[in-house]
PDB file of N, CA and C in Angstrom:
ATOM      1  N   MET M 286       0.920  -1.110  -0.230  1.00  0.00           N
ATOM      2  CA  MET M 286      -0.009  -0.060  -0.036  1.00  0.00           C
ATOM      3  C   MET M 286       1.093   1.217   0.087  1.00  0.00           C
ATOM      4  N   THR M 287       0.503   2.246  -0.833  1.00  0.00           N
ATOM      5  CA  THR M 287       1.422   3.766  -1.087  1.00  0.00           C
ATOM      6  C   THR M 287       1.134   4.227   0.489  1.00  0.00           C
ATOM      7  N   MET M 288       1.947   5.326   0.368  1.00  0.00           N
ATOM      8  CA  MET M 288       1.868   6.232   1.724  1.00  0.00           C
ATOM      9  C   MET M 288       0.507   6.713   1.694  1.00  0.00           C
ATOM     10  N   THR M 289       0.193   7.473   0.190  1.00  0.00           N
ATOM     11  CA  THR M 289      -1.094   8.012  -0.025  1.00  0.00           C
ATOM     12  C   THR M 289      -2.222   7.386   0.471  1.00  0.00           C
ATOM     13  N   GLY M 290      -2.371   5.903   0.154  1.00  0.00           N
ATOM     14  CA  GLY M 290      -3.241   4.961   0.231  1.00  0.00           C
ATOM     15  C   GLY M 290      -3.365   4.855   2.022  1.00  0.00           C
ATOM     16  N   ARG M 291      -2.230   4.810   2.584  1.00  0.00           N
ATOM     17  CA  ARG M 291      -2.432   4.814   3.943  1.00  0.00           C
ATOM     18  C   ARG M 291      -2.788   5.885   4.693  1.00  0.00           C
ATOM     19  N   LEU M 292      -2.544   6.907   4.246  1.00  0.00           N
ATOM     20  CA  LEU M 292      -3.249   8.270   4.715  1.00  0.00           C
ATOM     21  C   LEU M 292      -4.502   8.377   4.635  1.00  0.00           C
ATOM     22  N   LEU M 293      -4.959   7.721   3.383  1.00  0.00           N
ATOM     23  CA  LEU M 293      -6.544   7.936   2.977  1.00  0.00           C
ATOM     24  C   LEU M 293      -7.206   6.980   4.094  1.00  0.00           C
ATOM     25  N   ALA M 294      -6.723   5.769   4.206  1.00  0.00           N
ATOM     26  CA  ALA M 294      -7.433   4.670   4.900  1.00  0.00           C
ATOM     27  C   ALA M 294      -7.347   5.233   6.623  1.00  0.00           C
ATOM     28  N   LEU M 295      -6.308   5.956   7.018  1.00  0.00           N
ATOM     29  CA  LEU M 295      -6.278   6.226   8.293  1.00  0.00           C
ATOM     30  C   LEU M 295      -7.326   7.494   8.530  1.00  0.00           C
ATOM     31  N   ALA M 296      -7.341   8.665   7.448  1.00  0.00           N
ATOM     32  CA  ALA M 296      -8.609   9.345   7.426  1.00  0.00           C
ATOM     33  C   ALA M 296      -9.949   8.712   7.560  1.00  0.00           C
ATOM     34  N   LEU M 297     -10.082   7.806   6.881  1.00  0.00           N
ATOM     35  CA  LEU M 297     -11.420   7.133   6.547  1.00  0.00           C
ATOM     36  C   LEU M 297     -11.859   6.563   8.090  1.00  0.00           C
ATOM     37  N   LEU M 298     -10.855   6.165   8.545  1.00  0.00           N
ATOM     38  CA  LEU M 298     -11.103   5.389   9.852  1.00  0.00           C
ATOM     39  C   LEU M 298     -11.145   6.359  10.835  1.00  0.00           C
ATOM     40  N   SER M 299     -10.588   7.270  11.022  1.00  0.00           N
ATOM     41  CA  SER M 299     -10.699   8.340  12.108  1.00  0.00           C
ATOM     42  C   SER M 299     -12.180   9.140  11.697  1.00  0.00           C
ATOM     43  N   GLY M 300     -12.582   9.084  10.709  1.00  0.00           N
ATOM     44  CA  GLY M 300     -13.608   9.587  10.587  1.00  0.00           C
ATOM     45  C   GLY M 300     -14.894   8.958  10.932  1.00  0.00           C
ATOM     46  N   LEU M 301     -14.910   7.773  11.311  1.00  0.00           N
ATOM     47  CA  LEU M 301     -15.883   6.643  11.625  1.00  0.00           C
ATOM     48  C   LEU M 301     -16.110   6.640  13.181  1.00  0.00           C
ATOM     49  N   ALA M 302     -14.953   7.262  13.771  1.00  0.00           N
ATOM     50  CA  ALA M 302     -14.916   7.626  15.250  1.00  0.00           C
ATOM     51  C   ALA M 302     -15.808   8.596  15.663  1.00  0.00           C
ATOM     52  N   ALA M 303     -16.017   9.637  14.470  1.00  0.00           N
ATOM     53  CA  ALA M 303     -16.771  10.862  14.944  1.00  0.00           C
ATOM     54  C   ALA M 303     -18.265  10.597  14.354  1.00  0.00           C
ATOM     55  N   LEU M 304     -18.903   9.575  14.241  1.00  0.00           N
ATOM     56  CA  LEU M 304     -20.343   9.503  13.617  1.00  0.00           C
ATOM     57  C   LEU M 304     -21.030   9.703  14.608  1.00  0.00           C
ATOM     58  N   PRO M 305     -22.294  10.229  14.434  1.00  0.00           N
ATOM     59  CA  PRO M 305     -23.400  10.467  15.552  1.00  0.00           C
ATOM     60  C   PRO M 305     -23.614   8.997  15.920  1.00  0.00           C
ATOM     61  N   GLY M 306     -23.538   8.193  15.753  1.00  0.00           N
ATOM     62  CA  GLY M 306     -23.919   6.884  16.651  1.00  0.00           C
ATOM     63  C   GLY M 306     -22.804   6.545  17.476  1.00  0.00           C
ATOM     64  N   ARG M 307     -21.842   6.930  17.379  1.00  0.00           N
ATOM     65  CA  ARG M 307     -20.825   6.789  18.707  1.00  0.00           C
ATOM     66  C   ARG M 307     -21.099   7.920  20.037  1.00  0.00           C
ATOM     67  N   ALA M 308     -21.634   8.958  19.368  1.00  0.00           N
ATOM     68  CA  ALA M 308     -22.194  10.389  20.320  1.00  0.00           C
ATOM     69  C   ALA M 308     -23.172   9.413  21.058  1.00  0.00           C
ATOM     70  N   SER M 309     -24.513   8.796  20.765  1.00  0.00           N
ATOM     71  CA  SER M 309     -25.530   8.332  21.148  1.00  0.00           C
ATOM     72  C   SER M 309     -25.178   7.385  22.426  1.00  0.00           C
ATOM     73  N   GLN M 310     -24.142   6.709  22.071  1.00  0.00           N
ATOM     74  CA  GLN M 310     -23.759   5.304  22.813  1.00  0.00           C
ATOM     75  C   GLN M 310     -23.202   6.206  24.159  1.00  0.00           C
ATOM     76  N   ALA M 311     -22.286   7.183  23.901  1.00  0.00           N
ATOM     77  CA  ALA M 311     -22.070   7.966  25.516  1.00  0.00           C
ATOM     78  C   ALA M 311     -23.026   8.541  26.144  1.00  0.00           C
ATOM     79  N   GLU M 312     -23.872   9.134  25.333  1.00  0.00           N
ATOM     80  CA  GLU M 312     -25.263   9.800  26.098  1.00  0.00           C
ATOM     81  C   GLU M 312     -25.696   8.670  26.747  1.00  0.00           C
ATOM     82  N   SER M 313     -26.085   7.375  26.407  1.00  0.00           N
ATOM     83  CA  SER M 313     -26.926   6.538  26.750  1.00  0.00           C
ATOM     84  C   SER M 313     -26.187   6.193  28.225  1.00  0.00           C
ATOM     85  N   GLU M 314     -24.977   6.117  28.238  1.00  0.00           N
ATOM     86  CA  GLU M 314     -24.278   5.673  29.494  1.00  0.00           C
ATOM     87  C   GLU M 314     -24.411   6.576  30.560  1.00  0.00           C
ATOM     88  N   VAL M 315     -24.465   7.957  30.210  1.00  0.00           N
ATOM     89  CA  VAL M 315     -24.764   9.241  31.232  1.00  0.00           C
ATOM     90  C   VAL M 315     -26.154   8.996  31.876  1.00  0.00           C
ATOM     91  N   ARG M 316     -27.217   8.706  30.947  1.00  0.00           N
ATOM     92  CA  ARG M 316     -28.642   8.667  31.480  1.00  0.00           C
ATOM     93  C   ARG M 316     -28.597   7.973  32.548  1.00  0.00           C
ATOM     94  N   PRO M 317     -29.687   8.155  33.439  1.00  0.00           N
ATOM     95  CA  PRO M 317     -29.997   7.462  34.742  1.00  0.00           C
ATOM     96  C   PRO M 317     -30.197   5.811  34.424  1.00  0.00           C
ATOM     97  N   GLN M 318     -30.028   4.867  34.911  1.00  0.00           N
ATOM     98  CA  GLN M 318     -30.444   3.650  34.757  1.00  0.00           C
ATOM     99  C   GLN M 318     -31.819   3.686  35.053  1.00  0.00           C
ATOM    100  N   ASP M 319     -32.650   2.723  33.849  1.00  0.00           N
ATOM    101  CA  ASP M 319     -33.975   2.439  34.129  1.00  0.00           C
ATOM    102  C   ASP M 319     -34.314   1.535  35.344  1.00  0.00           C
ATOM    103  N   GLY M 320     -35.203   1.698  35.737  1.00  0.00           N
ATOM    104  CA  GLY M 320     -35.931   1.034  36.989  1.00  0.00           C
ATOM    105  C   GLY M 320     -36.817   1.817  37.658  1.00  0.00           C
ATOM    106  N   PRO M 321     -37.277   1.461  38.929  1.00  0.00           N
ATOM    107  CA  PRO M 321     -38.143   2.032  39.551  1.00  0.00           C
ATOM    108  C   PRO M 321     -37.906   3.703  39.606  1.00  0.00           C
ATOM    109  N   THR M 322     -39.178   4.376  39.646  1.00  0.00           N
ATOM    110  CA  THR M 322     -39.001   5.869  39.755  1.00  0.00           C
ATOM    111  C   THR M 322     -40.403   6.315  40.822  1.00  0.00           C
ATOM    112  N   ILE M 323     -40.329   7.262  41.223  1.00  0.00           N
ATOM    113  CA  ILE M 323     -41.068   7.634  41.864  1.00  0.00           C
ATOM    114  C   ILE M 323     -42.308   8.359  41.372  1.00  0.00           C
ATOM    115  N   SER M 324     -43.589   8.597  41.306  1.00  0.00           N
ATOM    116  CA  SER M 324     -44.729   9.100  40.633  1.00  0.00           C
ATOM    117  C   SER M 324     -45.039  10.344  40.879  1.00  0.00           C
ATOM    118  N   GLU M 325     -45.728  10.855  40.092  1.00  0.00           N
ATOM    119  CA  GLU M 325     -45.907  12.435  40.574  1.00  0.00           C
ATOM    120  C   GLU M 325     -46.696  12.625  41.900  1.00  0.00           C
ATOM    121  N   SER M 326     -47.589  11.772  42.178  1.00  0.00           N
ATOM    122  CA  SER M 326     -48.128  12.022  43.441  1.00  0.00           C
ATOM    123  C   SER M 326     -47.390  11.771  44.635  1.00  0.00           C
ATOM    124  N   GLN M 327     -46.339  10.750  44.420  1.00  0.00           N
ATOM    125  CA  GLN M 327     -45.316  10.664  45.561  1.00  0.00           C
ATOM    126  C   GLN M 327     -44.318  11.938  45.675  1.00  0.00           C
ATOM    127  N   ALA M 328     -44.191  12.614  44.384  1.00  0.00           N
ATOM    128  CA  ALA M 328     -43.147  13.954  44.414  1.00  0.00           C
ATOM    129  C   ALA M 328     -44.030  14.770  45.314  1.00  0.00           C
ATOM    130  N   ARG M 329     -45.358  14.992  44.898  1.00  0.00           N
ATOM    131  CA  ARG M 329     -46.213  15.980  45.670  1.00  0.00           C
ATOM    132  C   ARG M 329     -46.537  15.476  47.275  1.00  0.00           C
ATOM    133  N   GLU M 330     -46.405  14.230  47.311  1.00  0.00           N
ATOM    134  CA  GLU M 330     -46.373  14.041  49.005  1.00  0.00           C
ATOM    135  C   GLU M 330     -45.126  14.268  49.857  1.00  0.00           C
ATOM    136  N   ILE M 331     -43.870  14.361  48.932  1.00  0.00           N
ATOM    137  CA  ILE M 331     -42.694  14.839  49.661  1.00  0.00           C
ATOM    138  C   ILE M 331     -42.627  16.114  49.717  1.00  0.00           C
ATOM    139  N   ALA M 332     -43.063  16.869  48.573  1.00  0.00           N
ATOM    140  CA  ALA M 332     -42.961  18.179  49.013  1.00  0.00           C
ATOM    141  C   ALA M 332     -43.931  18.783  49.916  1.00  0.00           C
ATOM    142  N   TRP M 333     -45.158  18.266  49.996  1.00  0.00           N
ATOM    143  CA  TRP M 333     -45.990  18.401  51.272  1.00  0.00           C
ATOM    144  C   TRP M 333     -45.220  18.226  52.468  1.00  0.00           C
ATOM    145  N   SER M 334     -44.262  17.031  52.724  1.00  0.00           N
ATOM    146  CA  SER M 334     -43.837  16.968  53.785  1.00  0.00           C
ATOM    147  C   SER M 334     -42.539  18.057  54.315  1.00  0.00           C
ATOM    148  N   ALA M 335     -42.396  18.653  53.335  1.00  0.00           N
ATOM    149  CA  ALA M 335     -41.101  19.500  53.248  1.00  0.00           C
ATOM    150  C   ALA M 335     -41.753  20.724  53.587  1.00  0.00           C
ATOM    151  N   GLY M 336     -42.789  20.912  53.488  1.00  0.00           N
ATOM    152  CA  GLY M 336     -43.470  22.452  53.816  1.00  0.00           C
ATOM    153  C   GLY M 336     -44.116  23.071  53.057  1.00  0.00           C
ATOM    154  N   LEU M 337     -44.631  22.589  51.511  1.00  0.00           N
ATOM    155  CA  LEU M 337     -45.378  23.147  50.771  1.00  0.00           C
ATOM    156  C   LEU M 337     -47.049  22.581  51.051  1.00  0.00           C
ATOM    157  N   VAL M 338     -47.476  23.811  51.035  1.00  0.00           N
ATOM    158  CA  VAL M 338     -49.001  23.491  51.112  1.00  0.00           C
ATOM    159  C   VAL M 338     -50.075  23.708  49.823  1.00  0.00           C
ATOM    160  N   HIS M 339     -49.219  24.380  48.962  1.00  0.00           N
ATOM    161  CA  HIS M 339     -49.834  24.301  47.699  1.00  0.00           C
ATOM    162  C   HIS M 339     -48.894  23.940  46.367  1.00  0.00           C
ATOM    163  N   VAL M 340     -48.992  23.142  45.832  1.00  0.00           N
ATOM    164  CA  VAL M 340     -48.175  22.899  44.762  1.00  0.00           C
ATOM    165  C   VAL M 340     -48.663  23.830  43.395  1.00  0.00           C
ATOM    166  N   GLU M 341     -47.702  24.760  42.920  1.00  0.00           N
ATOM    167  CA  GLU M 341     -48.520  25.180  41.831  1.00  0.00           C
ATOM    168  C   GLU M 341     -47.787  24.941  40.294  1.00  0.00           C
ATOM    169  N   GLU M 342     -46.514  24.413  40.531  1.00  0.00           N
ATOM    170  CA  GLU M 342     -46.172  23.554  39.056  1.00  0.00           C
ATOM    171  C   GLU M 342     -45.413  22.571  39.214  1.00  0.00           C
ATOM    172  N   ILE M 343     -45.459  21.215  38.652  1.00  0.00           N
ATOM    173  CA  ILE M 343     -44.619  20.317  38.478  1.00  0.00           C
ATOM    174  C   ILE M 343     -44.068  19.814  37.395  1.00  0.00           C
ATOM    175  N   THR M 344     -42.711  19.468  37.444  1.00  0.00           N
ATOM    176  CA  THR M 344     -42.330  19.105  35.830  1.00  0.00           C
ATOM    177  C   THR M 344     -41.322  17.973  36.064  1.00  0.00           C
ATOM    178  N   ARG M 345     -41.545  17.026  35.175  1.00  0.00           N
ATOM    179  CA  ARG M 345     -40.617  16.088  35.407  1.00  0.00           C
ATOM    180  C   ARG M 345     -39.502  16.120  34.211  1.00  0.00           C
ATOM    181  N   THR M 346     -38.031  15.886  34.693  1.00  0.00           N
ATOM    182  CA  THR M 346     -36.948  15.873  33.824  1.00  0.00           C
ATOM    183  C   THR M 346     -36.655  14.462  33.763  1.00  0.00           C
ATOM    184  N   SER M 347     -35.521  13.959  33.039  1.00  0.00           N
ATOM    185  CA  SER M 347     -34.577  13.036  32.908  1.00  0.00           C
ATOM    186  C   SER M 347     -34.517  12.193  34.213  1.00  0.00           C
ATOM    187  N   ASP M 348     -33.911  13.047  35.484  1.00  0.00           N
ATOM    188  CA  ASP M 348     -33.751  12.700  36.711  1.00  0.00           C
ATOM    189  C   ASP M 348     -34.272  13.251  37.792  1.00  0.00           C
ATOM    190  N   ARG M 349     -35.183  13.998  37.896  1.00  0.00           N
ATOM    191  CA  ARG M 349     -36.028  14.536  38.965  1.00  0.00           C
ATOM    192  C   ARG M 349     -37.296  15.212  38.504  1.00  0.00           C
ATOM    193  N   TRP M 350     -37.666  15.607  39.759  1.00  0.00           N
ATOM    194  CA  TRP M 350     -39.019  16.379  39.562  1.00  0.00           C
ATOM    195  C   TRP M 350     -38.769  17.496  39.930  1.00  0.00           C
ATOM    196  N   GLU M 351     -39.208  18.658  39.590  1.00  0.00           N
ATOM    197  CA  GLU M 351     -39.108  20.046  40.024  1.00  0.00           C
ATOM    198  C   GLU M 351     -40.343  20.617  40.126  1.00  0.00           C
ATOM    199  N   LEU M 352     -40.524  20.995  41.553  1.00  0.00           N
ATOM    200  CA  LEU M 352     -41.836  21.460  42.245  1.00  0.00           C
ATOM    201  C   LEU M 352     -41.679  22.972  42.490  1.00  0.00           C
ATOM    202  N   ALA M 353     -42.840  23.772  42.174  1.00  0.00           N
ATOM    203  CA  ALA M 353     -42.583  25.084  42.674  1.00  0.00           C
ATOM    204  C   ALA M 353     -44.101  25.366  43.443  1.00  0.00           C
ATOM    205  N   GLY M 354     -44.120  25.940  44.630  1.00  0.00           N
ATOM    206  CA  GLY M 354     -45.277  26.400  45.377  1.00  0.00           C
ATOM    207  C   GLY M 354     -45.166  27.060  46.444  1.00  0.00           C
ATOM    208  N   ARG M 355     -46.172  26.899  47.401  1.00  0.00           N
ATOM    209  CA  ARG M 355     -46.071  28.126  48.448  1.00  0.00           C
ATOM    210  C   ARG M 355     -46.273  27.554  50.011  1.00  0.00           C
ATOM    211  N   THR M 356     -45.815  27.656  50.771  1.00  0.00           N
ATOM    212  CA  THR M 356     -45.762  27.181  51.964  1.00  0.00           C
ATOM    213  C   THR M 356     -46.981  28.036  52.903  1.00  0.00           C
ATOM    214  N   VAL M 357     -47.054  27.598  53.613  1.00  0.00           N
ATOM    215  CA  VAL M 357     -48.304  28.535  54.736  1.00  0.00           C
ATOM    216  C   VAL M 357     -48.068  29.970  55.214  1.00  0.00           C
ATOM    217  N   ASP M 358     -47.148  30.286  55.033  1.00  0.00           N
ATOM    218  CA  ASP M 358     -46.505  31.801  55.445  1.00  0.00           C
ATOM    219  C   ASP M 358     -46.568  32.235  53.807  1.00  0.00           C
ATOM    220  N   ASP M 359     -46.953  31.763  52.600  1.00  0.00           N
ATOM    221  CA  ASP M 359     -46.967  32.368  51.662  1.00  0.00           C
ATOM    222  C   ASP M 359     -45.729  32.525  50.955  1.00  0.00           C
ATOM    223  N   ASP M 360     -44.696  31.644  51.446  1.00  0.00           N
ATOM    224  CA  ASP M 360     -43.489  32.004  50.836  1.00  0.00           C
ATOM    225  C   ASP M 360     -43.443  30.845  49.667  1.00  0.00           C
ATOM    226  N   GLU M 361     -42.676  31.611  48.470  1.00  0.00           N
ATOM    227  CA  GLU M 361     -42.407  30.642  47.648  1.00  0.00           C
ATOM    228  C   GLU M 361     -41.437  29.847  47.830  1.00  0.00           C
ATOM    229  N   ILE M 362     -41.257  28.114  47.199  1.00  0.00           N
ATOM    230  CA  ILE M 362     -40.346  27.422  47.398  1.00  0.00           C
ATOM    231  C   ILE M 362     -40.502  26.490  45.961  1.00  0.00           C
ATOM    232  N   ILE M 363     -39.093  26.378  45.763  1.00  0.00           N
ATOM    233  CA  ILE M 363     -38.911  25.412  44.432  1.00  0.00           C
ATOM    234  C   ILE M 363     -38.011  24.138  45.014  1.00  0.00           C
ATOM    235  N   LEU M 364     -38.332  22.967  44.895  1.00  0.00           N
ATOM    236  CA  LEU M 364     -38.045  21.806  45.001  1.00  0.00           C
ATOM    237  C   LEU M 364     -37.631  21.080  43.706  1.00  0.00           C
ATOM    238  N   ASP M 365     -36.421  20.110  44.302  1.00  0.00           N
ATOM    239  CA  ASP M 365     -35.906  19.199  43.068  1.00  0.00           C
ATOM    240  C   ASP M 365     -35.994  17.961  43.870  1.00  0.00           C
ATOM    241  N   ILE M 366     -36.405  16.860  43.418  1.00  0.00           N
ATOM    242  CA  ILE M 366     -36.610  15.604  43.749  1.00  0.00           C
ATOM    243  C   ILE M 366     -35.934  14.626  43.088  1.00  0.00           C
ATOM    244  N   ASP M 367     -35.192  13.933  43.520  1.00  0.00           N
ATOM    245  CA  ASP M 367     -34.627  12.890  42.830  1.00  0.00           C
ATOM    246  C   ASP M 367     -35.452  11.890  42.314  1.00  0.00           C
ATOM    247  N   ILE M 368     -35.810  11.771  40.988  1.00  0.00           N
ATOM    248  CA  ILE M 368     -36.669  10.712  40.277  1.00  0.00           C
ATOM    249  C   ILE M 368     -36.500   9.298  40.992  1.00  0.00           C
ATOM    250  N   ARG M 369     -35.388   8.951  41.320  1.00  0.00           N
ATOM    251  CA  ARG M 369     -35.336   7.342  41.766  1.00  0.00           C
ATOM    252  C   ARG M 369     -35.497   7.069  42.858  1.00  0.00           C
ATOM    253  N   ASP M 370     -35.187   8.078  43.916  1.00  0.00           N
ATOM    254  CA  ASP M 370     -35.198   7.806  45.519  1.00  0.00           C
ATOM    255  C   ASP M 370     -36.110   8.634  46.304  1.00  0.00           C
ATOM    256  N   GLY M 371     -36.426   9.791  45.647  1.00  0.00           N
ATOM    257  CA  GLY M 371     -37.519  10.870  46.393  1.00  0.00           C
ATOM    258  C   GLY M 371     -36.414  11.630  47.235  1.00  0.00           C
ATOM    259  N   ARG M 372     -35.243  11.425  46.988  1.00  0.00           N
ATOM    260  CA  ARG M 372     -34.461  12.660  47.881  1.00  0.00           C
ATOM    261  C   ARG M 372     -34.352  14.007  47.443  1.00  0.00           C
ATOM    262  N   ILE M 373     -34.686  14.788  48.438  1.00  0.00           N
ATOM    263  CA  ILE M 373     -34.895  16.529  47.901  1.00  0.00           C
ATOM    264  C   ILE M 373     -33.257  16.930  47.635  1.00  0.00           C
ATOM    265  N   LEU M 374     -33.343  17.336  46.491  1.00  0.00           N
ATOM    266  CA  LEU M 374     -31.724  17.873  46.165  1.00  0.00           C
ATOM    267  C   LEU M 374     -31.395  19.081  46.335  1.00  0.00           C
ATOM    268  N   ASP M 375     -30.122  19.471  46.496  1.00  0.00           N
ATOM    269  CA  ASP M 375     -30.028  21.035  46.639  1.00  0.00           C
ATOM    270  C   ASP M 375     -30.028  21.914  45.604  1.00  0.00           C
TER     271      ASP M 375
END
């Protein structure tokens, strides 16, 4: 194989490593493991036990429940709750 042929082959192989399929494999390793997660109603109960008396908004992301609401003193609170185990996150 000539030097030009070797360089061409190396360039083609290097290009394969940058294909989108490789990035999606890396992203899947970062995502939380599939398994049991807490439900929306469980997230609300956790928020109520943390002092919310009214939940105004609740949103699920890939790894947490995000809740916004008010306390009995009408203070606004935003809570992030881990979707796997129900921990209140900082």
